[in-house]
Coordinates of C-alpha atoms in Angstrom, one line a residue:
X1 CA -13.4 -34.7 -51.4
X2 CA -12.4 -37.8 -49.5
X3 CA -8.7 -37.0 -49.8
X4 CA -9.4 -33.4 -48.6
X5 CA -11.3 -34.8 -45.6
X6 CA -8.7 -37.3 -44.7
X7 CA -5.9 -34.8 -44.9
X8 CA -7.9 -32.3 -42.9
X9 CA -8.3 -34.9 -40.1
X10 CA -4.5 -35.6 -40.4
X11 CA -3.6 -31.9 -40.0
X12 CA -5.8 -31.6 -36.9
X13 CA -4.3 -34.8 -35.5
X14 CA -0.8 -33.2 -36.0
X15 CA -2.1 -29.9 -34.4
X16 CA -1.3 -27.9 -37.5
X17 CA -4.4 -25.8 -37.0
X18 CA -3.6 -22.9 -39.4
X19 CA -3.2 -25.3 -42.3
X20 CA -6.2 -27.2 -41.2
X21 CA -8.4 -24.0 -41.1
X22 CA -7.4 -23.1 -44.6
X23 CA -8.0 -26.6 -46.0
X24 CA -11.3 -26.8 -44.1
X25 CA -12.6 -23.6 -45.7
X26 CA -12.1 -25.2 -49.1
X27 CA -13.7 -28.4 -48.0
X28 CA -17.0 -26.9 -46.7
X29 CA -17.3 -24.5 -49.6
X30 CA -17.0 -27.5 -52.0
X31 CA -19.7 -29.3 -50.0
X32 CA -22.3 -26.5 -49.9
X33 CA -26.1 -27.0 -49.6
X34 CA -26.5 -27.2 -53.3
X35 CA -23.9 -29.9 -53.9
X36 CA -24.5 -33.6 -54.2
X37 CA -23.1 -34.3 -50.8
X38 CA -25.1 -36.0 -48.0
X39 CA -26.1 -34.3 -44.8
X40 CA -23.9 -36.8 -43.0
X41 CA -20.8 -35.9 -45.0
X42 CA -21.6 -32.1 -44.6
X43 CA -21.9 -32.6 -40.8
X44 CA -18.5 -34.4 -40.7
X45 CA -16.9 -31.7 -42.7
X46 CA -18.3 -29.0 -40.5
X47 CA -17.1 -30.8 -37.3
X48 CA -13.6 -31.1 -38.8
X49 CA -13.5 -27.5 -39.7
X50 CA -14.8 -26.5 -36.3
X51 CA -12.1 -28.6 -34.7
X52 CA -9.5 -26.6 -36.6
X53 CA -11.0 -23.4 -35.4
X54 CA -11.1 -24.7 -31.9
X55 CA -7.4 -25.4 -32.1
X56 CA -6.8 -21.8 -33.1
X57 CA -8.9 -20.7 -30.1
X58 CA -11.6 -19.1 -32.3
X59 CA -14.3 -20.5 -30.1
X60 CA -17.3 -18.5 -31.3
X61 CA -16.7 -19.5 -34.9
X62 CA -16.2 -23.1 -33.9
X63 CA -19.4 -23.1 -31.8
X64 CA -21.4 -21.8 -34.8
X65 CA -20.1 -24.6 -37.0
X66 CA -20.7 -27.3 -34.4
X67 CA -24.3 -26.0 -34.1
X68 CA -24.8 -26.4 -37.9
X69 CA -23.4 -29.9 -37.7
X70 CA -25.8 -30.8 -34.9
X71 CA -28.7 -29.7 -37.1
X72 CA -27.4 -31.8 -40.0
X73 CA -27.1 -34.8 -37.7
X74 CA -30.7 -34.4 -36.7
X75 CA -31.7 -34.3 -40.4
X76 CA -29.6 -37.3 -41.2
X77 CA -31.1 -39.1 -38.2
X78 CA -34.7 -38.5 -39.3
X79 CA -33.7 -39.6 -42.8
X80 CA -32.3 -42.8 -41.5
X81 CA -28.8 -41.9 -42.5
X82 CA -29.6 -42.0 -46.3
X83 CA -27.0 -40.8 -48.8
X84 CA -27.0 -39.6 -52.4
X85 CA -23.5 -41.0 -53.1
X86 CA -22.8 -43.9 -55.4
X87 CA -23.6 -47.3 -53.7
X88 CA -20.5 -49.3 -52.9
X89 CA -18.1 -46.3 -53.1
X90 CA -15.7 -45.5 -50.3
X91 CA -17.7 -42.4 -49.5
X92 CA -20.9 -44.5 -49.2
X93 CA -19.1 -46.9 -46.8
X94 CA -17.8 -44.1 -44.7
X95 CA -21.2 -42.3 -44.6
X96 CA -22.9 -45.6 -43.6
X97 CA -20.5 -46.0 -40.7
X98 CA -21.1 -42.4 -39.6
X99 CA -24.8 -42.8 -40.2
X100 CA -24.8 -45.8 -37.7
X101 CA -22.9 -43.6 -35.2
X102 CA -25.5 -40.9 -35.6
X103 CA -28.4 -43.4 -35.2
X104 CA -26.8 -44.7 -32.0
X105 CA -26.2 -41.2 -30.6
X106 CA -22.4 -41.6 -30.1
X107 CA -21.5 -39.1 -32.8
X108 CA -23.9 -36.4 -31.5
X109 CA -22.6 -37.0 -28.0
X110 CA -19.1 -36.2 -29.2
X111 CA -20.3 -33.0 -30.9
X112 CA -22.1 -32.0 -27.8
X113 CA -18.9 -32.4 -25.8
X114 CA -17.1 -30.1 -28.3
X115 CA -19.9 -27.5 -28.0
X116 CA -19.6 -27.6 -24.2
X117 CA -15.9 -27.2 -24.4
X118 CA -16.4 -24.1 -26.6
X119 CA -18.8 -22.6 -24.0
X120 CA -16.3 -23.4 -21.2
X121 CA -13.6 -21.6 -23.1
X122 CA -16.0 -18.6 -23.4
X123 CA -16.7 -18.9 -19.6
X124 CA -20.4 -19.6 -20.3
X125 CA -21.0 -22.4 -17.8
X126 CA -24.8 -22.8 -17.9
X127 CA -25.1 -23.6 -21.6
X128 CA -22.1 -25.9 -21.3
X129 CA -23.9 -27.8 -18.5
X130 CA -27.1 -28.0 -20.7
X131 CA -25.2 -29.6 -23.5
X132 CA -23.4 -32.2 -21.4
X133 CA -26.6 -33.1 -19.4
X134 CA -28.4 -33.8 -22.7
X135 CA -26.0 -36.7 -23.4
X136 CA -27.5 -40.0 -22.2
X137 CA -25.5 -41.6 -19.3
X138 CA -24.6 -44.7 -21.4
X139 CA -22.9 -42.5 -24.0
X140 CA -20.9 -40.3 -21.6
X141 CA -17.1 -40.8 -22.0
X142 CA -14.5 -40.2 -19.3
X143 CA -13.6 -36.9 -20.8
X144 CA -17.2 -35.8 -20.8
X145 CA -17.9 -37.0 -17.3
X146 CA -14.8 -35.2 -16.0
X147 CA -15.7 -31.9 -17.6
X148 CA -19.3 -32.3 -16.3
X149 CA -17.9 -32.9 -12.8
X150 CA -15.6 -29.9 -12.9
X151 CA -18.5 -27.6 -14.0
X152 CA -20.8 -28.9 -11.2
X153 CA -17.9 -28.5 -8.7
X154 CA -17.2 -24.9 -9.8
X155 CA -20.9 -24.1 -9.7
X156 CA -21.2 -25.5 -6.1
X157 CA -23.5 -28.3 -7.2
X158 CA -21.6 -30.6 -4.8
X159 CA -23.9 -33.6 -4.9
X160 CA -24.0 -33.7 -8.6
X161 CA -20.2 -33.1 -8.8
X162 CA -19.6 -36.0 -6.5
X163 CA -21.7 -38.4 -8.6
X164 CA -19.9 -37.4 -11.8
X165 CA -16.5 -37.8 -10.2
X166 CA -17.5 -41.2 -8.9
X167 CA -18.5 -42.2 -12.4
X168 CA -15.1 -41.0 -13.7
X169 CA -13.5 -43.4 -11.2
X170 CA -15.7 -46.3 -12.3
X171 CA -14.5 -45.7 -15.8
X172 CA -10.9 -45.2 -14.8
X173 CA -9.8 -45.6 -11.2
X174 CA -6.5 -43.8 -12.0
X175 CA -8.2 -40.5 -12.8
X176 CA -6.1 -38.7 -10.2
X177 CA -8.0 -35.4 -10.5
X178 CA -11.2 -37.2 -9.6
X179 CA -9.5 -39.0 -6.6
X180 CA -8.5 -35.6 -5.2
X181 CA -11.9 -34.0 -5.9
X182 CA -14.0 -36.7 -4.2
X183 CA -11.9 -36.3 -1.1
X184 CA -12.4 -32.6 -1.2
X185 CA -16.2 -33.2 -1.5
X186 CA -16.2 -35.3 1.6
X187 CA -16.2 -38.9 0.3
X188 CA -14.6 -41.1 2.9
X189 CA -11.4 -43.0 2.1
X190 CA -13.3 -46.3 2.5
X191 CA -15.9 -45.3 0.0
X192 CA -13.3 -44.1 -2.4
X193 CA -11.2 -47.2 -2.1
X194 CA -14.3 -49.3 -3.0
X195 CA -14.0 -47.7 -6.5
X196 CA -10.3 -48.8 -6.9
X197 CA -9.3 -52.0 -8.8
X198 CA -10.1 -55.2 -7.0
X199 CA -8.0 -57.1 -9.6
X200 CA -4.6 -56.5 -11.2
X201 CA -5.1 -54.0 -14.0
X202 CA -4.3 -55.1 -17.4
X203 CA -1.4 -53.2 -19.1
X204 CA -3.5 -52.6 -22.2
X205 CA -6.5 -50.9 -20.5
X206 CA -6.9 -48.1 -18.0
X207 CA -9.6 -50.1 -16.2
X208 CA -9.4 -53.0 -13.8
X209 CA -12.4 -54.7 -15.2
X210 CA -10.4 -57.1 -17.3
X211 CA -8.7 -60.3 -16.2
X212 CA -6.0 -60.8 -13.6
X213 CA -5.5 -62.2 -10.2
X214 CA -8.3 -61.1 -7.9
X215 CA -7.6 -59.7 -4.4
X216 CA -9.7 -60.5 -1.3
X217 CA -13.3 -59.3 -1.2
X218 CA -13.4 -55.6 -0.8
X219 CA -9.6 -55.3 -0.9
X220 CA -7.5 -53.2 -3.2
X221 CA -5.1 -55.2 -5.3
X222 CA -1.5 -55.1 -4.2
X223 CA -0.3 -53.4 -7.3
X224 CA -2.6 -50.5 -6.5
X225 CA -2.0 -50.3 -2.8
X226 CA 0.0 -47.1 -3.2
X227 CA -3.2 -45.6 -4.8
X228 CA -5.1 -46.5 -1.6
X229 CA -2.4 -44.7 0.4
X230 CA -2.8 -41.6 -1.8
X231 CA -6.6 -41.7 -1.2
X232 CA -6.2 -41.9 2.5
X233 CA -3.7 -39.0 2.5
X234 CA -6.2 -36.8 0.6
X235 CA -9.1 -37.8 3.0
X236 CA -7.0 -36.9 6.0
X237 CA -6.0 -33.6 4.4
X238 CA -9.7 -32.7 3.8
X239 CA -10.5 -33.6 7.4
X240 CA -7.7 -31.3 8.6
X241 CA -5.9 -34.3 10.1
X242 CA -2.6 -32.9 8.9
X243 CA -0.3 -35.1 10.8
X244 CA -1.9 -38.3 9.5
X245 CA -2.0 -36.8 6.0
X246 CA 1.7 -35.9 6.1
X247 CA 2.5 -39.4 7.4
X248 CA 0.7 -41.0 4.4
X249 CA 2.5 -38.7 1.9
X250 CA 5.8 -39.5 3.5
X251 CA 5.2 -43.2 3.0
X252 CA 4.4 -42.5 -0.6
X253 CA 7.6 -40.4 -0.9
X254 CA 9.6 -43.4 0.3
X255 CA 8.3 -45.4 -2.7
X256 CA 8.3 -42.5 -5.1
X257 CA 11.3 -40.4 -3.9
X258 CA 11.5 -37.9 -6.8
X259 CA 7.8 -37.1 -7.1
X260 CA 7.2 -33.4 -7.6
X261 CA 3.5 -33.8 -7.0
X262 CA 3.9 -35.3 -3.6
X263 CA 6.4 -32.6 -2.5
X264 CA 3.9 -29.9 -3.6
X265 CA 1.1 -31.5 -1.7
X266 CA 3.2 -31.8 1.5
X267 CA 4.1 -28.1 1.1
X268 CA 0.4 -27.2 0.8
X269 CA -0.5 -29.2 4.0
X270 CA 2.3 -27.6 5.9
X271 CA 1.4 -24.1 4.7
X272 CA -2.3 -24.5 5.6
X273 CA -1.4 -25.0 9.2
X274 CA 1.0 -22.1 9.4
X275 CA 4.2 -24.2 9.3
X276 CA 5.8 -21.9 6.7
X277 CA 9.4 -23.0 7.0
X278 CA 8.5 -26.7 6.6
X279 CA 6.3 -25.8 3.6
X280 CA 9.1 -23.8 1.9
X281 CA 11.4 -26.8 2.3
X282 CA 9.0 -29.0 0.4
X283 CA 8.4 -26.4 -2.3
X284 CA 12.2 -25.9 -2.7
X285 CA 12.6 -29.7 -3.1
X286 CA 9.9 -29.6 -5.8
X287 CA 11.8 -26.8 -7.6
X288 CA 15.0 -28.7 -7.3
X289 CA 13.4 -31.8 -8.9
X290 CA 11.8 -29.7 -11.7
X291 CA 13.0 -26.0 -12.0
X292 CA 10.3 -25.3 -14.6
X293 CA 7.3 -26.5 -12.7
X294 CA 4.7 -23.7 -12.1
X295 CA 2.2 -25.6 -10.0
X296 CA 2.0 -24.1 -6.4
X297 CA 4.8 -21.6 -7.2
X298 CA 2.5 -18.7 -6.5
X299 CA 1.8 -20.1 -3.0
X300 CA 5.6 -20.5 -2.6
X301 CA 6.1 -16.9 -3.6
X302 CA 3.6 -15.7 -0.9
X303 CA 5.6 -17.8 1.7
X304 CA 8.8 -16.2 0.5
X305 CA 7.2 -12.8 0.9
X306 CA 7.0 -13.5 4.6
X307 CA 10.8 -13.8 4.5
X308 CA 11.1 -10.8 2.2
X309 CA 12.8 -12.9 -0.6
X310 CA 10.2 -13.4 -3.4
X311 CA 12.9 -12.6 -6.0
X312 CA 14.2 -16.1 -5.4
X313 CA 11.0 -17.7 -6.8
X314 CA 10.8 -19.1 -10.3
X315 CA 10.6 -16.9 -13.3
X316 CA 7.3 -17.9 -14.8
X317 CA 6.0 -17.3 -18.3
X318 CA 3.2 -14.8 -18.8
X319 CA 0.3 -14.6 -19.3
X320 CA -0.1 -17.3 -16.7
X321 CA -2.3 -17.5 -13.5
X322 CA 0.6 -18.4 -11.2
X323 CA 2.9 -15.8 -12.9
X324 CA 0.6 -13.0 -12.0
X325 CA 0.5 -14.0 -8.3
X326 CA 4.3 -14.3 -8.3
X327 CA 4.6 -10.8 -9.8
X328 CA 2.2 -9.5 -7.2
X329 CA 4.3 -11.0 -4.4
X330 CA 7.4 -9.3 -5.9
X331 CA 5.7 -5.9 -6.0
X332 CA 4.4 -6.4 -2.4
X333 CA 7.9 -7.0 -1.2
X334 CA 8.9 -3.6 -2.7
X335 CA 6.0 -1.9 -1.0
X336 CA 4.3 -1.1 -4.4
X337 CA 0.7 -2.0 -3.3
X338 CA -0.9 -0.5 -6.5
X339 CA 1.2 -2.6 -8.9
X340 CA 0.8 -5.7 -6.8
X341 CA -3.0 -5.3 -6.9
X342 CA -3.0 -4.9 -10.6
X343 CA -1.2 -8.2 -11.1
X344 CA -3.6 -9.9 -8.6
X345 CA -6.6 -8.6 -10.5
X346 CA -5.1 -10.1 -13.7
X347 CA -4.9 -13.5 -11.9
X348 CA -8.5 -13.3 -10.7
X349 CA -9.7 -12.4 -14.1
X350 CA -8.4 -15.8 -15.3
X351 CA -9.8 -17.6 -12.2
X352 CA -11.8 -15.7 -9.6
X353 CA -11.6 -18.7 -7.3
X354 CA -7.8 -19.0 -7.4
X355 CA -6.8 -19.4 -3.7
X356 CA -3.3 -17.9 -3.7
X357 CA -4.7 -14.9 -5.6
X358 CA -7.4 -14.3 -3.1
X359 CA -4.8 -14.6 -0.3
X360 CA -2.6 -12.0 -2.0
X361 CA -5.5 -9.6 -2.6
X362 CA -6.6 -9.8 1.0
X363 CA -3.0 -9.2 2.2
X364 CA -2.6 -6.2 0.0
X365 CA -5.8 -4.7 1.3
X366 CA -4.7 -5.3 4.9
X367 CA -1.6 -3.2 4.2
X368 CA -3.6 -0.1 3.2
X369 CA -2.9 3.3 4.6
X370 CA -4.3 4.1 8.0
X371 CA -6.6 6.8 6.5
X372 CA -8.6 4.2 4.6
X373 CA -8.3 1.3 7.0
X374 CA -12.0 0.8 8.0
X375 CA -13.4 0.6 4.4
X376 CA -10.5 -1.4 3.0
X377 CA -10.4 -3.7 6.0
X378 CA -14.1 -4.5 5.3
X379 CA -13.2 -5.3 1.7
X380 CA -10.3 -7.5 2.9
X381 CA -12.7 -9.4 5.2
X382 CA -14.9 -10.1 2.2
X383 CA -12.0 -11.4 0.2
X384 CA -10.9 -13.7 3.0
X385 CA -14.4 -15.0 3.3
X386 CA -14.3 -15.9 -0.4
X387 CA -11.0 -17.7 0.2
X388 CA -12.5 -19.5 3.2
X389 CA -15.1 -21.1 0.8
X390 CA -12.2 -22.7 -1.1
X391 CA -10.5 -24.4 1.8
X392 CA -9.6 -24.1 5.5
X393 CA -6.2 -22.5 5.7
X394 CA -4.7 -20.8 8.7
X395 CA -3.7 -17.8 6.6
X396 CA -7.4 -17.2 5.8
X397 CA -8.2 -17.1 9.5
X398 CA -5.3 -14.7 10.1
X399 CA -6.6 -12.4 7.5
X400 CA -10.1 -12.5 8.7
X401 CA -9.2 -11.9 12.4
X402 CA -6.9 -8.9 11.5
X403 CA -9.5 -7.4 9.1
X404 CA -12.2 -7.6 11.7
X405 CA -10.0 -6.1 14.3
X406 CA -9.3 -3.1 12.0
X407 CA -13.0 -2.4 11.1
X408 CA -13.4 -3.0 14.2
X409 CA -15.8 -6.0 14.7
X410 CA -14.6 -7.7 17.8
X411 CA -17.3 -10.3 18.0
X412 CA -16.6 -11.5 14.5
X413 CA -12.9 -11.4 15.2
X414 CA -13.1 -13.6 18.3
X415 CA -15.5 -16.0 16.4
X416 CA -13.0 -16.4 13.6
X417 CA -10.1 -16.9 16.0
X418 CA -12.0 -19.6 17.9
X419 CA -12.9 -21.3 14.7
X420 CA -9.2 -21.3 13.8
X421 CA -8.3 -23.0 17.1
X422 CA -11.0 -25.6 16.5
X423 CA -9.8 -26.3 12.9
X424 CA -6.1 -26.4 14.0
X425 CA -6.0 -27.5 17.6
X426 CA -2.3 -28.3 17.6
X427 CA -1.2 -25.0 16.0
X428 CA 0.5 -22.4 18.1
X429 CA -0.2 -19.8 15.4
X430 CA -3.9 -20.5 15.6
X431 CA -3.9 -20.1 19.3
X432 CA -2.0 -16.8 19.0
X433 CA -4.9 -15.4 16.9
X434 CA -7.1 -15.8 19.9
X435 CA -4.5 -13.9 21.9
X436 CA -4.5 -11.1 19.3
X437 CA -8.2 -10.5 19.8
X438 CA -8.0 -10.6 23.6
X439 CA -5.2 -8.1 23.4
X440 CA -7.6 -5.5 21.9
X441 CA -9.7 -5.6 25.2
X442 CA -8.1 -3.8 28.1
X443 CA -9.9 -6.1 30.5
X444 CA -8.6 -9.2 28.7
X445 CA -4.9 -8.4 28.6
X446 CA -4.0 -11.0 31.3
X447 CA -6.0 -13.6 29.4
X448 CA -4.1 -12.6 26.2
X449 CA -0.8 -13.0 27.9
X450 CA -1.8 -16.5 29.2
X451 CA -2.9 -17.5 25.7
X452 CA 0.4 -16.4 24.2
X453 CA 2.4 -18.2 26.9
X454 CA 0.3 -21.4 26.2
X455 CA 1.1 -21.0 22.4
X456 CA 4.8 -20.7 23.2
X457 CA 4.7 -23.9 25.2
X458 CA 3.2 -25.6 22.1
X459 CA 5.9 -24.1 19.9
X460 CA 8.7 -21.9 21.2
X461 CA 9.5 -20.7 17.7
X462 CA 6.0 -19.3 17.0
X463 CA 6.6 -15.7 15.9
X464 CA 3.0 -14.6 16.4
X465 CA 3.1 -15.8 20.0
X466 CA 6.4 -14.1 20.6
X467 CA 5.3 -10.7 19.3
X468 CA 1.9 -11.0 21.0
X469 CA 3.5 -11.7 24.4
X470 CA 5.9 -8.8 23.9
X471 CA 3.0 -6.5 23.1
X472 CA 1.2 -7.6 26.2
X473 CA 4.3 -7.0 28.4
X474 CA 4.9 -3.6 26.7
X475 CA 1.3 -2.4 27.2
X476 CA 1.6 -3.1 30.9
X477 CA 4.9 -1.2 31.0
X478 CA 7.1 -4.2 31.4
X479 CA 9.5 -3.2 28.6
X480 CA 12.4 -5.3 29.9
X481 CA 10.3 -8.4 29.8
X482 CA 9.2 -7.6 26.3
X483 CA 12.8 -7.1 25.1
X484 CA 13.8 -10.4 26.7
X485 CA 11.0 -12.3 24.9
X486 CA 11.9 -10.7 21.5
X487 CA 15.7 -11.1 21.8
X488 CA 15.4 -14.8 22.7
X489 CA 13.4 -15.2 19.5
X490 CA 15.8 -13.2 17.5
X491 CA 18.3 -16.0 17.9
X492 CA 16.1 -18.3 15.7
X493 CA 14.4 -15.7 13.6
X494 CA 16.3 -12.5 12.7
X495 CA 13.6 -11.1 10.5
X496 CA 12.9 -7.4 9.8
X497 CA 9.6 -7.4 11.7
X498 CA 11.2 -8.8 14.9
X499 CA 13.8 -6.0 14.7
X500 CA 11.0 -3.4 14.2
X501 CA 9.2 -4.7 17.3
X502 CA 12.3 -4.4 19.3
X503 CA 12.8 -0.9 18.0
X504 CA 9.4 0.2 19.1
X505 CA 9.8 -1.4 22.5
X506 CA 13.1 0.3 23.1
X507 CA 11.5 3.6 22.0
X508 CA 8.7 3.1 24.6
X509 CA 11.4 2.6 27.2
X510 CA 13.2 5.7 25.9
X511 CA 16.3 3.7 24.9
X512 CA 16.7 5.6 21.6
X513 CA 20.2 4.2 20.6
X514 CA 19.0 0.6 20.9
X515 CA 15.8 1.5 19.0
X516 CA 17.8 3.2 16.3
X517 CA 20.0 0.1 15.9
X518 CA 17.1 -2.3 15.5
X519 CA 15.2 -0.1 13.1
X520 CA 18.2 0.4 10.9
X521 CA 18.9 -3.3 11.0
X522 CA 15.2 -3.9 9.9
X523 CA 15.7 -1.6 6.9
X524 CA 18.9 -3.3 5.9
X525 CA 17.0 -6.6 5.8
X526 CA 14.0 -5.1 4.0
X527 CA 14.5 -1.6 2.6
X528 CA 10.7 -1.2 1.9
X529 CA 9.6 -1.8 5.5
X530 CA 7.3 1.3 6.1
X531 CA 7.1 0.7 9.8
X532 CA 10.9 0.9 10.2
X533 CA 10.9 4.1 8.3
X534 CA 8.2 5.6 10.5
X535 CA 10.1 4.6 13.6
X536 CA 13.3 6.2 12.3
X537 CA 11.3 9.4 11.6
X538 CA 9.9 9.5 15.1
X539 CA 13.4 9.0 16.6
X540 CA 14.6 11.9 14.5
X541 CA 11.8 14.1 15.8
X542 CA 12.5 13.0 19.4
X543 CA 16.2 13.8 19.1
X544 CA 15.3 17.2 17.8
X545 CA 13.0 17.8 20.8
X546 CA 9.7 17.1 19.1
X547 CA 6.9 14.8 20.1
X548 CA 6.3 11.6 18.1
X549 CA 3.6 9.9 20.1
X550 CA 0.9 10.2 17.4
X551 CA 3.2 8.7 14.8
X552 CA 4.3 5.9 17.2
X553 CA 0.6 4.9 17.7
X554 CA 0.0 5.0 13.9
X555 CA 3.0 2.9 13.2
X556 CA 2.1 0.4 15.9
X557 CA -1.4 0.0 14.6
X558 CA -0.2 -0.2 11.0
X559 CA 2.1 -3.0 11.9
X560 CA -0.1 -5.0 14.3
X561 CA 0.5 -8.0 16.4
X562 CA 1.6 -11.1 14.7
X563 CA 3.7 -9.6 11.9
X564 CA 3.1 -10.1 8.2
X565 CA -0.1 -12.0 7.1
X566 CA 2.0 -14.9 5.7
X567 CA 4.1 -15.3 8.9

């Protein structure tokens, strides 16, 4: 029996779960209720067998066995850890050690952790929390505290999550996930740094509580100063102090020049404030360093979508959360909204809080047909509001504003636009959102034009400001001024949607050959551009003596100011 148990533990340690499951079935059948085996030994056998089933992802079966083991541990605890095996034998010694662990509660704490992990795998959060909360604080390991913190965080129990993450950092200041989470939950950099090592960490331990040369009072030890810089970068990022955050990350990059994680974080910071080109540079650097990395590649694919080149993103294995979003971006680039939505739904089934998946779903809904715009735009607004609860990102505000304008809910649109300007005061794209809303009011068109001009003074390359200003000029009949604004921008951004805008402005000015040229150019860049196709159909009707005013209006509304969501 002892040999079977030791070999079962060895197989599990080697992750040979299929062999372990088979051997475990023999072990527990040999140690049935009628056999001369102690409750302690039966409990240990059940836990080992359940570990094998957990490794094979048979979580319900594993959960049932862990529960049986818990009951046996209670029996053994009440019996004082007594055993019916021969005194002095190896089995007796092993059972005595396990009995002491049961008496102290450490063994049952480990079993409760395994039970909670089964519930998490089955997406049953409440019973998982109940199991973990039942473990006394003194017996909670780093692994248990981190799982508890994650569950609190995902359930929006922010105060409890923060306390659990802080406990993780007390146990191991290098728990990087906890460092990022406490910043997201609003813990200041100063408070977080107080949890970092004040002494030089010993090589043999993940904690700084051992010996070593002490730093000054309240100071982080020199060997961990880079960790303090990382904490400060995360805190600045949470506070939307993006310039300071990028500066901290850049200092870290100078020390760790080939760090994929830092490049991805810098890309996320740039993308959150609408600096798509800079974000893509960082994501591309990360791909160059590690072509098989999948973290943030779904966000990268959405940025590539704004340049109509998602096929250049990584090929990712499926089923995989990031892979589904990348596939959705690919179908969106081909104009296949139904297929794109199917892949986004697959991603949200795996994680209904996944930020890039929420962005993608909202963008797909915003590209609905005009006949279903009001209802679908309301659904898009709901999706973007869910994304807003995850983090403040300019793309979320863009989606909210454009969804509200299509419903239409002008008060909500202007409130969202103003909040975007407040969150990103130095962003020309955020200011342009306010111009988009003003443009919908006939009486506010001059105000919209001034807002777009102010945005272009902040950033002359801002595409949303360029197209917004062109729309303002065109609505007032100043087609030459609109063409001049767009053509100057065309020198730095020859994208399909700029050509489409030029095509419609030329059509409004009755310069059909110029309109035809730009719309054909747009289609050569992006063959699935529906607005370019509508524009060409209208030109064809005009050349045949027909009237395409209604279709022009539809195409203009379908397209909208500001271009694609991820621009």
